XYZ file of C-alpha atoms in Angstrom:
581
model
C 0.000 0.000 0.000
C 3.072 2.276 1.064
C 4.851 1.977 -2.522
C 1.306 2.237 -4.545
C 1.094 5.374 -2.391
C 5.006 6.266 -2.907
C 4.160 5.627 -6.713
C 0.218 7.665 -6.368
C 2.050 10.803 -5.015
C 4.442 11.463 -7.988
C 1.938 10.129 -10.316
C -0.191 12.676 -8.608
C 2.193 15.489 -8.596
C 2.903 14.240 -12.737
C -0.183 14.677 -13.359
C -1.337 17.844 -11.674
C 1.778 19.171 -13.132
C 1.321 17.574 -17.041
C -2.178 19.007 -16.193
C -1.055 22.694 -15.842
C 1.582 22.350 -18.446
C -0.506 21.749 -21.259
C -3.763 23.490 -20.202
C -1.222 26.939 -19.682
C 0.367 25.721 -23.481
C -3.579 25.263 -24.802
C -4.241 28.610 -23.773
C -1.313 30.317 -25.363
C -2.591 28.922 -28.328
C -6.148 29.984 -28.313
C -4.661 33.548 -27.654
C -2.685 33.005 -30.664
C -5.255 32.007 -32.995
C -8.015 34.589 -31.739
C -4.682 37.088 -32.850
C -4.478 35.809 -36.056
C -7.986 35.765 -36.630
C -8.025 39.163 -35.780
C -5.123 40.080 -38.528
C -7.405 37.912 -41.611
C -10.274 39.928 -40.294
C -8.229 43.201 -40.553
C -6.939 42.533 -43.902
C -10.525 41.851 -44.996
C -11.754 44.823 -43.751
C -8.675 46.518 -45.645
C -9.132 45.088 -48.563
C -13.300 45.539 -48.453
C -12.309 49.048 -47.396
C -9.840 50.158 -50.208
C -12.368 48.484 -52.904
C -15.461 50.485 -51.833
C -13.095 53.357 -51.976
C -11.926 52.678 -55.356
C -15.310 52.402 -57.096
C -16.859 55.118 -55.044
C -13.997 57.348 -55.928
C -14.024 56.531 -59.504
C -16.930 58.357 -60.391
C -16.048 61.307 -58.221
C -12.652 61.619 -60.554
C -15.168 60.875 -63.546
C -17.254 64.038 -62.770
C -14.320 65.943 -63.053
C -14.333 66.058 -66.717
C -18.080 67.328 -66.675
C -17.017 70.182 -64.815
C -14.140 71.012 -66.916
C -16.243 70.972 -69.774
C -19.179 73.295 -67.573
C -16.196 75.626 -66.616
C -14.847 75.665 -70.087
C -18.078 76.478 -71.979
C -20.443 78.392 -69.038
C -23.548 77.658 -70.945
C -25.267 74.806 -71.972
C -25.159 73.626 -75.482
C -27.501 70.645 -76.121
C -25.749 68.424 -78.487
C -22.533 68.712 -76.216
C -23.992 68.248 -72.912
C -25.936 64.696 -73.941
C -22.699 63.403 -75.714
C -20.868 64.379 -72.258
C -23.640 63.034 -69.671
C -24.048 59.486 -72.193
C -20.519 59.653 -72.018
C -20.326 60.187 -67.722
C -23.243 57.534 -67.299
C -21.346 54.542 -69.974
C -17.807 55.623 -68.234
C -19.269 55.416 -64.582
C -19.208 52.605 -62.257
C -23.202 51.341 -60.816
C -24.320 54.567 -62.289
C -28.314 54.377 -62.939
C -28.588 58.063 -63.835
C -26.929 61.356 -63.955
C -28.054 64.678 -63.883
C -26.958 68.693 -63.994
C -28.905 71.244 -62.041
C -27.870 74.490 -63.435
C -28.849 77.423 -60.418
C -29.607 74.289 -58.391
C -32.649 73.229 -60.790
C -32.358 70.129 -62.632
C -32.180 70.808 -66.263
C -31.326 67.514 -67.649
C -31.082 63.697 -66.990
C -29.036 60.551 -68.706
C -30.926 58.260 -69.265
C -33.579 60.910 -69.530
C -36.313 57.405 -69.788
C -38.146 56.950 -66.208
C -36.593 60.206 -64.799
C -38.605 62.626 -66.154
C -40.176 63.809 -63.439
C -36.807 65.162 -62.267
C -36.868 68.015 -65.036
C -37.558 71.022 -63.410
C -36.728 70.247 -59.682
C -35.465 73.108 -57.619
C -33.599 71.313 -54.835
C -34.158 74.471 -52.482
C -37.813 73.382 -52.572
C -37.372 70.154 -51.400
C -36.236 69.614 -47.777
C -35.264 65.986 -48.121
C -32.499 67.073 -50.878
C -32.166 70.474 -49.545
C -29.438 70.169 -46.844
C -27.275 67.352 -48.999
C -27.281 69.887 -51.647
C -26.364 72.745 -49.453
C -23.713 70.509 -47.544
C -21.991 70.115 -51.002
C -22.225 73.831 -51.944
C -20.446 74.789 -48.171
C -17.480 72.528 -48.063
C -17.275 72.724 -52.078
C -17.120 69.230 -52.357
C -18.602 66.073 -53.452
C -21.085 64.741 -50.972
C -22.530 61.274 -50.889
C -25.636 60.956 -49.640
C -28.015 57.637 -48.772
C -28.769 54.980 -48.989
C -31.950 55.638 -50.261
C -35.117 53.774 -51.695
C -35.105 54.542 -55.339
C -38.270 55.046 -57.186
C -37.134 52.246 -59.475
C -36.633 49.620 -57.090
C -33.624 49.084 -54.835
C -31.709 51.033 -52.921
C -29.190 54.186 -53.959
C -26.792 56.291 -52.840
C -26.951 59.867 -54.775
C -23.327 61.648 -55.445
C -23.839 65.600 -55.649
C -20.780 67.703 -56.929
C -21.365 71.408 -56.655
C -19.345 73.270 -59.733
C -17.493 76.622 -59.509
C -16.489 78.331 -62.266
C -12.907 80.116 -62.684
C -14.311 83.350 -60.776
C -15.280 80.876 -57.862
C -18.845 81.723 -59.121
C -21.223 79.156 -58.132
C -22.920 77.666 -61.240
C -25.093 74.196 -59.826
C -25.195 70.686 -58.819
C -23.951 67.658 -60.987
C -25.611 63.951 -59.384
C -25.016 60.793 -59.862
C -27.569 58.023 -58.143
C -25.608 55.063 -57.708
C -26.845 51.543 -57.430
C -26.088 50.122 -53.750
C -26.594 46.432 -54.476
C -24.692 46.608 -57.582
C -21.687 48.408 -55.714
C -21.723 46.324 -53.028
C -21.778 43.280 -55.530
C -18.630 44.632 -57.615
C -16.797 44.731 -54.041
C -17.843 41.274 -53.212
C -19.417 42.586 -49.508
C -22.426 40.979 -48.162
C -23.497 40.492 -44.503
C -21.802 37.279 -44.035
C -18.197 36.746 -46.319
C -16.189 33.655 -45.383
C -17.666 33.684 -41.830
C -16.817 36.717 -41.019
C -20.086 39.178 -40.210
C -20.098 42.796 -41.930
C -21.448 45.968 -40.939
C -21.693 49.362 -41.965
C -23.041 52.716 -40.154
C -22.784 56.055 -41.765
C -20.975 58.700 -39.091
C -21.800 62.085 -38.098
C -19.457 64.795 -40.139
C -19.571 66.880 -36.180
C -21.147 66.828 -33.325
C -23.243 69.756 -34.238
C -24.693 67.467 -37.289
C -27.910 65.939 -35.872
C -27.606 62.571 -37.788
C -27.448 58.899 -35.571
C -25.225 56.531 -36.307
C -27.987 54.084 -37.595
C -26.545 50.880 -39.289
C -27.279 50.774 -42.899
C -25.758 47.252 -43.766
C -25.260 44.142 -41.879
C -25.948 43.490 -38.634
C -26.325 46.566 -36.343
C -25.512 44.581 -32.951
C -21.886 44.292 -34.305
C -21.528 47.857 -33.439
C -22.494 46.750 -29.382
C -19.590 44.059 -29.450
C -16.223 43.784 -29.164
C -15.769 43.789 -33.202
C -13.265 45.244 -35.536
C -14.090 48.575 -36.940
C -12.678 50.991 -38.949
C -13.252 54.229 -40.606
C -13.060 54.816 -43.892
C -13.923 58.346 -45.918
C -16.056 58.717 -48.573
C -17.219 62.084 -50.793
C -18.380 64.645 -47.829
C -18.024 62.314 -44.567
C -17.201 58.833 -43.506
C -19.240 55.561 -43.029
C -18.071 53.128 -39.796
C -17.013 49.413 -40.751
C -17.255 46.899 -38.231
C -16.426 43.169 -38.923
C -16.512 40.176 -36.649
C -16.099 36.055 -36.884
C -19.747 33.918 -36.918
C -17.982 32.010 -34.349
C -16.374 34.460 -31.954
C -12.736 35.514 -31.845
C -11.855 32.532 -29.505
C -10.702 29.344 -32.040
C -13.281 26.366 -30.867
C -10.987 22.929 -31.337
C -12.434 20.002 -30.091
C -9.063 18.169 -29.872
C -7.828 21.376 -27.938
C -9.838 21.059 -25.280
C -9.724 16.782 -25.214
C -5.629 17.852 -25.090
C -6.716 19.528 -21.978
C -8.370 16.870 -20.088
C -6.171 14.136 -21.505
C -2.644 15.435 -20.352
C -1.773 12.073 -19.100
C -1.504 10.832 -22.461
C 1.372 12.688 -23.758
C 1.502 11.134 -27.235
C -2.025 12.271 -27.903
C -1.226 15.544 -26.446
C 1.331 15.869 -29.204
C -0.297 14.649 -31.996
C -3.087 16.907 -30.817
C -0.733 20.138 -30.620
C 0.730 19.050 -34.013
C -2.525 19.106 -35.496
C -3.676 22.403 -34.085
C -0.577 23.795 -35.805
C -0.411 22.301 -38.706
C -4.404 23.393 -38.833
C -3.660 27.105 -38.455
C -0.602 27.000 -40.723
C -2.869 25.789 -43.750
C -5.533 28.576 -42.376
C -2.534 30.585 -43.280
C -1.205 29.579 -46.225
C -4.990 29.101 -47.429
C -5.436 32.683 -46.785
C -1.931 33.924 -48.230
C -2.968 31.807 -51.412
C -6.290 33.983 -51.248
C -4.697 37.397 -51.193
C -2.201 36.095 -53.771
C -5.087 35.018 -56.016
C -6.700 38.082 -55.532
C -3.232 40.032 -56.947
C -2.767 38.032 -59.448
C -6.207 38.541 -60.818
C -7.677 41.850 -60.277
C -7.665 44.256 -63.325
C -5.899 46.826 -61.178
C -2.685 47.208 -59.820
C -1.534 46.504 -56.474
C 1.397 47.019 -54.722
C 2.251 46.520 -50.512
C 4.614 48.486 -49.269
C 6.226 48.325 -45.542
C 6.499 51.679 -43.647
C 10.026 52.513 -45.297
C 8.792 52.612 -48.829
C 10.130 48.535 -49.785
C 8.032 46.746 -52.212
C 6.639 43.523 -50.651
C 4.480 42.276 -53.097
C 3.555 43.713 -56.778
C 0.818 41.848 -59.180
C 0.869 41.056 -62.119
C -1.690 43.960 -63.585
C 0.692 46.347 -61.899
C 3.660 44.435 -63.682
C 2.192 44.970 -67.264
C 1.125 48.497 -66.165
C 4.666 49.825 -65.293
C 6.270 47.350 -67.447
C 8.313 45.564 -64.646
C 9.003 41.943 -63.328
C 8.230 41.355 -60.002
C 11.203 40.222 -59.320
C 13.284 43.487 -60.155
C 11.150 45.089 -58.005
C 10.968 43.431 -54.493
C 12.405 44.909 -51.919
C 13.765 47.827 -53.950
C 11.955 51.824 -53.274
C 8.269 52.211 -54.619
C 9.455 55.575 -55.445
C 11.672 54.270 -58.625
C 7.904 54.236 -59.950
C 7.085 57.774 -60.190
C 8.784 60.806 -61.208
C 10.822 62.896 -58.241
C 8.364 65.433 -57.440
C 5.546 63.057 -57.227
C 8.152 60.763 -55.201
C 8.635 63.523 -52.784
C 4.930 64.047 -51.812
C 4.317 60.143 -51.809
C 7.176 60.069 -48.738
C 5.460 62.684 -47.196
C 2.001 61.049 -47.331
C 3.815 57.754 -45.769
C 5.438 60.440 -42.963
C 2.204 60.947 -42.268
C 0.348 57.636 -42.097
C 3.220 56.683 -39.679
C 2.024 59.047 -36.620
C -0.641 57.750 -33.711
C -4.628 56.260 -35.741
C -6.367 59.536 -34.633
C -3.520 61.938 -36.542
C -3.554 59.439 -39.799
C -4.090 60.934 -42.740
C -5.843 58.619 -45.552
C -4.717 58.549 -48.561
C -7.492 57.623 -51.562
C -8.388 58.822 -54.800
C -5.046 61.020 -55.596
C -3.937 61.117 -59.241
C -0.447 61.193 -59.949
C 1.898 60.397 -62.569
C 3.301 56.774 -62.858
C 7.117 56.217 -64.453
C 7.561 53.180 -66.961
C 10.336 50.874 -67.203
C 11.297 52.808 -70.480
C 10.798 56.457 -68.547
C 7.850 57.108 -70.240
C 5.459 58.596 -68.207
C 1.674 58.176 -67.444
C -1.398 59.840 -65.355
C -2.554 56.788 -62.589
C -5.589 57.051 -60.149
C -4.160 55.624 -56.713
C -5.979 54.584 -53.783
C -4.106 53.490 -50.280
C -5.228 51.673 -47.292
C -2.663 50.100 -44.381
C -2.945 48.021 -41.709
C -1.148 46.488 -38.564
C 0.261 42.871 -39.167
C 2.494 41.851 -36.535
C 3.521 44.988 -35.204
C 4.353 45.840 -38.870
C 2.459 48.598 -40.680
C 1.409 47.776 -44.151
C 0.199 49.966 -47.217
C -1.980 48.895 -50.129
C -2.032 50.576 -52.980
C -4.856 49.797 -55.555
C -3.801 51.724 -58.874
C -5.769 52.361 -61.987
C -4.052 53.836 -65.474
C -5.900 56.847 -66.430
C -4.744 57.694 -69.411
C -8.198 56.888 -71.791
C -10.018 58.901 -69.003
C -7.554 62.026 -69.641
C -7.637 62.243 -73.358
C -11.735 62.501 -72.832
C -11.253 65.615 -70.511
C -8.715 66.614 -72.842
C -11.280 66.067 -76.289
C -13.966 67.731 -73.950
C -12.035 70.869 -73.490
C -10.798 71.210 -77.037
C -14.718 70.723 -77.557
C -15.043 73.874 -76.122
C -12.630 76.323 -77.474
C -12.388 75.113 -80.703
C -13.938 76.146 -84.068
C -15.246 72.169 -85.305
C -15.088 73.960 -89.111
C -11.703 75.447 -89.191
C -10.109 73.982 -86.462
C -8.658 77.562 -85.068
C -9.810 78.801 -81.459
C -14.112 79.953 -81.212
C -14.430 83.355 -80.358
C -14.967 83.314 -76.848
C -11.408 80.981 -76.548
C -10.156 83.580 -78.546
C -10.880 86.343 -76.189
C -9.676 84.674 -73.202
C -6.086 84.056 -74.708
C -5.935 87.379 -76.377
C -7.068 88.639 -72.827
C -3.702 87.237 -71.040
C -1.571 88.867 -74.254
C -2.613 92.297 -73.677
C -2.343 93.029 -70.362
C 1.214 90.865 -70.630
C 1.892 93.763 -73.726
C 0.424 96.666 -71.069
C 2.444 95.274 -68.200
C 5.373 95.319 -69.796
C 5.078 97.791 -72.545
C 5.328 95.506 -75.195
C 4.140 95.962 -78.973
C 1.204 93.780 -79.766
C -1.306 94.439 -82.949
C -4.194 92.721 -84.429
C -5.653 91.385 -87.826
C -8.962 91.482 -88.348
C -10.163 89.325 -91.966
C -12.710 88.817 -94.080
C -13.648 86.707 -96.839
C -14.987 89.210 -99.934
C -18.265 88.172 -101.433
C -18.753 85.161 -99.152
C -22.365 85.227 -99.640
C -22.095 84.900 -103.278
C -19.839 82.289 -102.945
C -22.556 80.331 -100.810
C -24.898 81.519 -103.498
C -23.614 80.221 -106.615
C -21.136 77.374 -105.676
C -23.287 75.834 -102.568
C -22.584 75.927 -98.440
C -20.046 72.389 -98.993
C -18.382 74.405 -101.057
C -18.461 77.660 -99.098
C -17.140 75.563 -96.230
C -14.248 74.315 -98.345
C -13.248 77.846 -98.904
C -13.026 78.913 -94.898
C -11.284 75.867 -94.382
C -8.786 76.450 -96.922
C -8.441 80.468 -95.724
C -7.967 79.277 -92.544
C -5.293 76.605 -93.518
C -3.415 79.304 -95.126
C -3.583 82.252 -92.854
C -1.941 79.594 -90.151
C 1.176 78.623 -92.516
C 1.491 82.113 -92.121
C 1.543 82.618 -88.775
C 4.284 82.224 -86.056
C 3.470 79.435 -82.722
C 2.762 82.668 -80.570
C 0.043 84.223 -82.646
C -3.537 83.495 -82.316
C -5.939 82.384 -84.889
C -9.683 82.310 -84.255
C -12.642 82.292 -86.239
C -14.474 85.652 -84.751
C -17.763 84.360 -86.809
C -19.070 83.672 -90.354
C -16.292 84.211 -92.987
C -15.060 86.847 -90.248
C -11.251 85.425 -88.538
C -8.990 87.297 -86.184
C -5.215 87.251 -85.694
C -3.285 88.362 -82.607
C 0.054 88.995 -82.916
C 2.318 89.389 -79.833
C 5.612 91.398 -79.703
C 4.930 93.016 -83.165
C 4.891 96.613 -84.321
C 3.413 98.007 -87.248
C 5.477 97.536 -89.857
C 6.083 93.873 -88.705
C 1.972 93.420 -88.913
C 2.058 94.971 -92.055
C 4.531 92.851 -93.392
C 2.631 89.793 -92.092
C -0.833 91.096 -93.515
C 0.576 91.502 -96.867
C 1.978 88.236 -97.149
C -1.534 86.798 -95.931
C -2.610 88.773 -99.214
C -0.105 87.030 -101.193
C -1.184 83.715 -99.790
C -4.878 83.613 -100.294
C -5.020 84.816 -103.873
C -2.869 81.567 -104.624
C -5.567 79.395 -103.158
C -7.550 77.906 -106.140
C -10.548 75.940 -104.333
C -11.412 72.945 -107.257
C -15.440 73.055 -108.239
C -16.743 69.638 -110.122
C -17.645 71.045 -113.716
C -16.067 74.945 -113.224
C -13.365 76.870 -113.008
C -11.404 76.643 -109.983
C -12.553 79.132 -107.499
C -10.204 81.912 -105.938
C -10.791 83.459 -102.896
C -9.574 87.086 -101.551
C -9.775 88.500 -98.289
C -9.860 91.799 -96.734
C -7.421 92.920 -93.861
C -8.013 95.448 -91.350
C -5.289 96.230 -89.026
C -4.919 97.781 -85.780
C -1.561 97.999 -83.151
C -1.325 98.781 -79.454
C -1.369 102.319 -78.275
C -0.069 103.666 -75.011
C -3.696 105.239 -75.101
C -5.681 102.065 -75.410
C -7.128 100.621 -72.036
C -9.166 97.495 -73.578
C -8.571 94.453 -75.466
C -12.210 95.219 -77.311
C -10.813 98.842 -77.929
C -8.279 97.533 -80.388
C -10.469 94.930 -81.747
C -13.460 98.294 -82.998
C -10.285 100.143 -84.525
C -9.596 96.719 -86.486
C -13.107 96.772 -87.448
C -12.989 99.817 -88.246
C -9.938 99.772 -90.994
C -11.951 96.310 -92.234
C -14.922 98.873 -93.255
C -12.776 101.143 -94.928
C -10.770 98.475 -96.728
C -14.046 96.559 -97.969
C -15.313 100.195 -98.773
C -12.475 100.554 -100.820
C -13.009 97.747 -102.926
C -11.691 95.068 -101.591
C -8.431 92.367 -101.448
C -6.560 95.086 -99.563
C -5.269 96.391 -96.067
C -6.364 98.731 -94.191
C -4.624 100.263 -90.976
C -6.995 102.380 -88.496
C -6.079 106.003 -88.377
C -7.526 108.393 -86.031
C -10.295 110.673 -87.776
């Protein structure tokens, strides 16, 4: 009994003590997998995050060439403004219509088809839309508003973006109603992803703002819990993101807690241990082959970078973008990627995303330029979210090439100051660069003079030879006056068969000189006529130079009308110069 009892005590004390051991070593490794449970949540949420970002912001950027084409033109030409809204609402992402309310009353809607009711609404009358609208007009800013129930079934979320013109003037409201379910399908975010529970809360701009925070998506008792949230901004405020496992943060293993009962057996402790690691290490390398997937897939470029700028992972969209290998990349500087000013600014931002959460400054939607292999360089859309991995702070960039988006802002500005017959500046164009010329010329006492032309007998020409033929004729008038001309001057069509040359730094013998070698030029032309003679064209030239006197662009511009009078008067094919009377 003594020795059964000798042999009972250290069993005893074994046991109690294999006991503790592996229940304390169980423990560390539920700790350890609620941690990394938390990181895969986090790095959803990022990812979630920068997506929602990137589409949202997309259309925001997209607007952008609307309102250069508003600011350019400052008036509403039909034609123009259809081809630019089709253009908005095909370009845009989960767009189901746009619209422009000029003085804050909707003028027109694309697709115009179920919306018509909208012509004609003055948002000042309606108190729903009202403070939105006014919102936008205060911060001057984009300001996202919803969700909503639309009148067409589902849910939206409407995108107003006040425009200003050059003299800060306030000219109206451009929306966009976005479809929520189809953004939230692009993104891939539903209440439940993967076992992990979303949800999302819109948040108060201040304190002064007398909104709740009332859950909008998902599950609103996730914002009661100990779940993962995050902020994230959108156009005119910020929405709250929370996220949360179905099953809790604590990893439930059955063979974990038989491990802790069944110390005694230390071979099935082990193999129980071993497979609780080797379980979380495929969780890991499952999830790694996820995000890897997810690079090597998506249309846009990503790159990670650590806090210092390294490269840590770059896709394959992002290789054919900047025309890299992965390889030559990793673990090099991101900023070998974009030019030195733009690589400047990008350390900065990073500066700044490395102080305490509350002073972090997000970084989405910027445009910069991007730097090729070759050195060639290109306009890129960039959005950037980070997170904490291990003590480690990482930054995802999510980068989209821009370049087809710029050349339709570009094509929508030269819309605007361009004659579409001639191809030399419209008259209002016209005015605004020959604006900048003369007070440059009265600022610094420079010589500057001005050509005012005019096709003789235009009208008969339309008469007798036909308006195809009439067009030919301005076309070819204008073709020549520009061979004439040096890069500085300005050629615009100042209307009908009327055009208008500034020229900078010249005197009056210089513009003399010039005018009479426009003579020369246009009686050469010989316009060829099916069945006739060829047709030649003369013009008449009245000319007009700075004076220490003159005050006014449109002074200079009646004494060049004036010498075109006398010079038609006259008879015609000749130059006149104004002289006093």
């Amino acid at each position: 009994m003594r020795s059964q009892l000798r042999l009972l005590i250290p069993s005893a004390l074994l046991f109690v003590w294999l006991v503790g051991l592996f229940h304390y070593i169980i423990d560390l490794e539920r700790e350890r997998l609620a941690q990394d449970r938390r990181e895969q949540v986090s790095l959803e949420l990022t990812d979630f995050m920068v997506r929602l970002e990137s589409e949202l912001n997309a259309n925001v950027f997209l607007v952008n060439g609307l309102i250069a084409h508003i600011a350019a033109v400052q008036r509403i030409d039909e034609e123009q403004i259809q081809i630019a809204l089709q253009t908005l609402f095909e370009l845009g992402r989960h767009v189901r219509n746009v619209g422009i309310a000029p003085g804050n009353r909707i003028s027109h809607v694309y697709p115009l088809a179920g919306n018509e009711s909208a012509i004609g609404l003055y948002y000042p009358e309606h108190p729903k839309q009202w403070p939105e609208v006014r919102a936008a007009i205060e911060c001057r800013c984009t300001v996202l508003a919803g969700p909503v129930e639309l009148f067409q079934g589902g849910q939206g979320l409407i995108s107003r973006t006040p425009v200003f013109l050059g003299d800060s003037h306030y000219w109206g409201m451009i929306s966009l109603v976005l479809d929520f379910d189809s953004l939230f399908a692009a993104v891939g975010l539903t209440p439940q992803v993967r076992g992990i529970r979303f949800a999302l809360r819109k948040v108060p701009a201040s304190k002064l703002e007398n909104t709740q925070k009332l859950p909008f998506f998902g599950n609103p008792d996730l914002f009661t819990t100990d779940s993962l949230r995050r902020w994230m901004m959108v156009p005119g405020g910020s929405w709250e993101i929370a996220a949360k496992p179905v099953a809790g943060w604590q990893a439930k293993s059955v063979l974990l807690n038989l491990a802790t009962w069944m110390g005694l057996i230390f071979a099935a402790v082990m193999a129980g241990l071993l497979w609780a690691y080797l379980s979380n290490r495929q969780q890991v390398i499952f999830s790694e082959r996820r995000l890897r997937t997810i690079l090597a897939t998506t249309h846009d470029g990503m790159i990670v970078i650590d806090a210092k700028g390294r490269i840590l992972e770059f896709n394959p969209a992002a290789e054919r973008m900047f025309g890299y290998k992965a390889q030559e990349l990793l673990g090099g500087s991101v900023n070998q990627l974009m030019p030195e000013n733009d690589a400047r600014q990008h350390d900065h931002y990073v500066r700044a995303s490395s102080v305490p959460a509350n002073r972090t400054r997000k970084m989405s939607g910027r445009e910069i330029e991007g730097q090729r292999s070759d050195g060639t360089r290109f306009p890129l859309e960039i959005t950037v979210g980070h997170a904490e991995m291990a003590g480690q702070r990482l930054f995802v960039g999510v980068l989209r090439d821009i370049s087809e988006r710029k050349d339709i802002e570009a094509k929508l500005i030269r819309l605007a100051t361009t004659d579409s017959l001639t191809g030399t500046l419209n008259r209002r164009a016209f005015l605004e660069s020959a604006e900048d010329s003369w007070q440059l010329a009265i600022r610094h006492h420079r010589p500057l003079s001005l050509l005012l032309i005019d096709a003789d007998h235009f009208k008969q020409v339309n008469d007798t030879y036909g308006h195809q033929i009439g067009d030919q004729a301005l076309q070819s008038l204008a073709d020549s006056v520009r061979k004439c001309l040096r890069n500085r001057d300005r050629l615009g069509r100042f209307g009908g068969e009327e055009f208008i040359v500034l020229l900078p730094e010249t005197e009056y013998a210089q513009a003399i000189h010039v005018a009479e070698r426009l003579l020369s030029t246009v009686r050469a032309v010989r316009i060829l006529v099916a069945g006739r003679e060829p047709l030649a064209v003369t013009i008449s030239i009245g000319l007009a130079t700075r004076e220490p006197t003159l005050a006014r662009l449109d002074d200079l511009i009646r004494r060049a009308d004036e010498a075109l009078y006398r010079a038609k008067h006259e008879g015609r094919d000749r130059i006149c110069a104004w002289k006093a009377s």
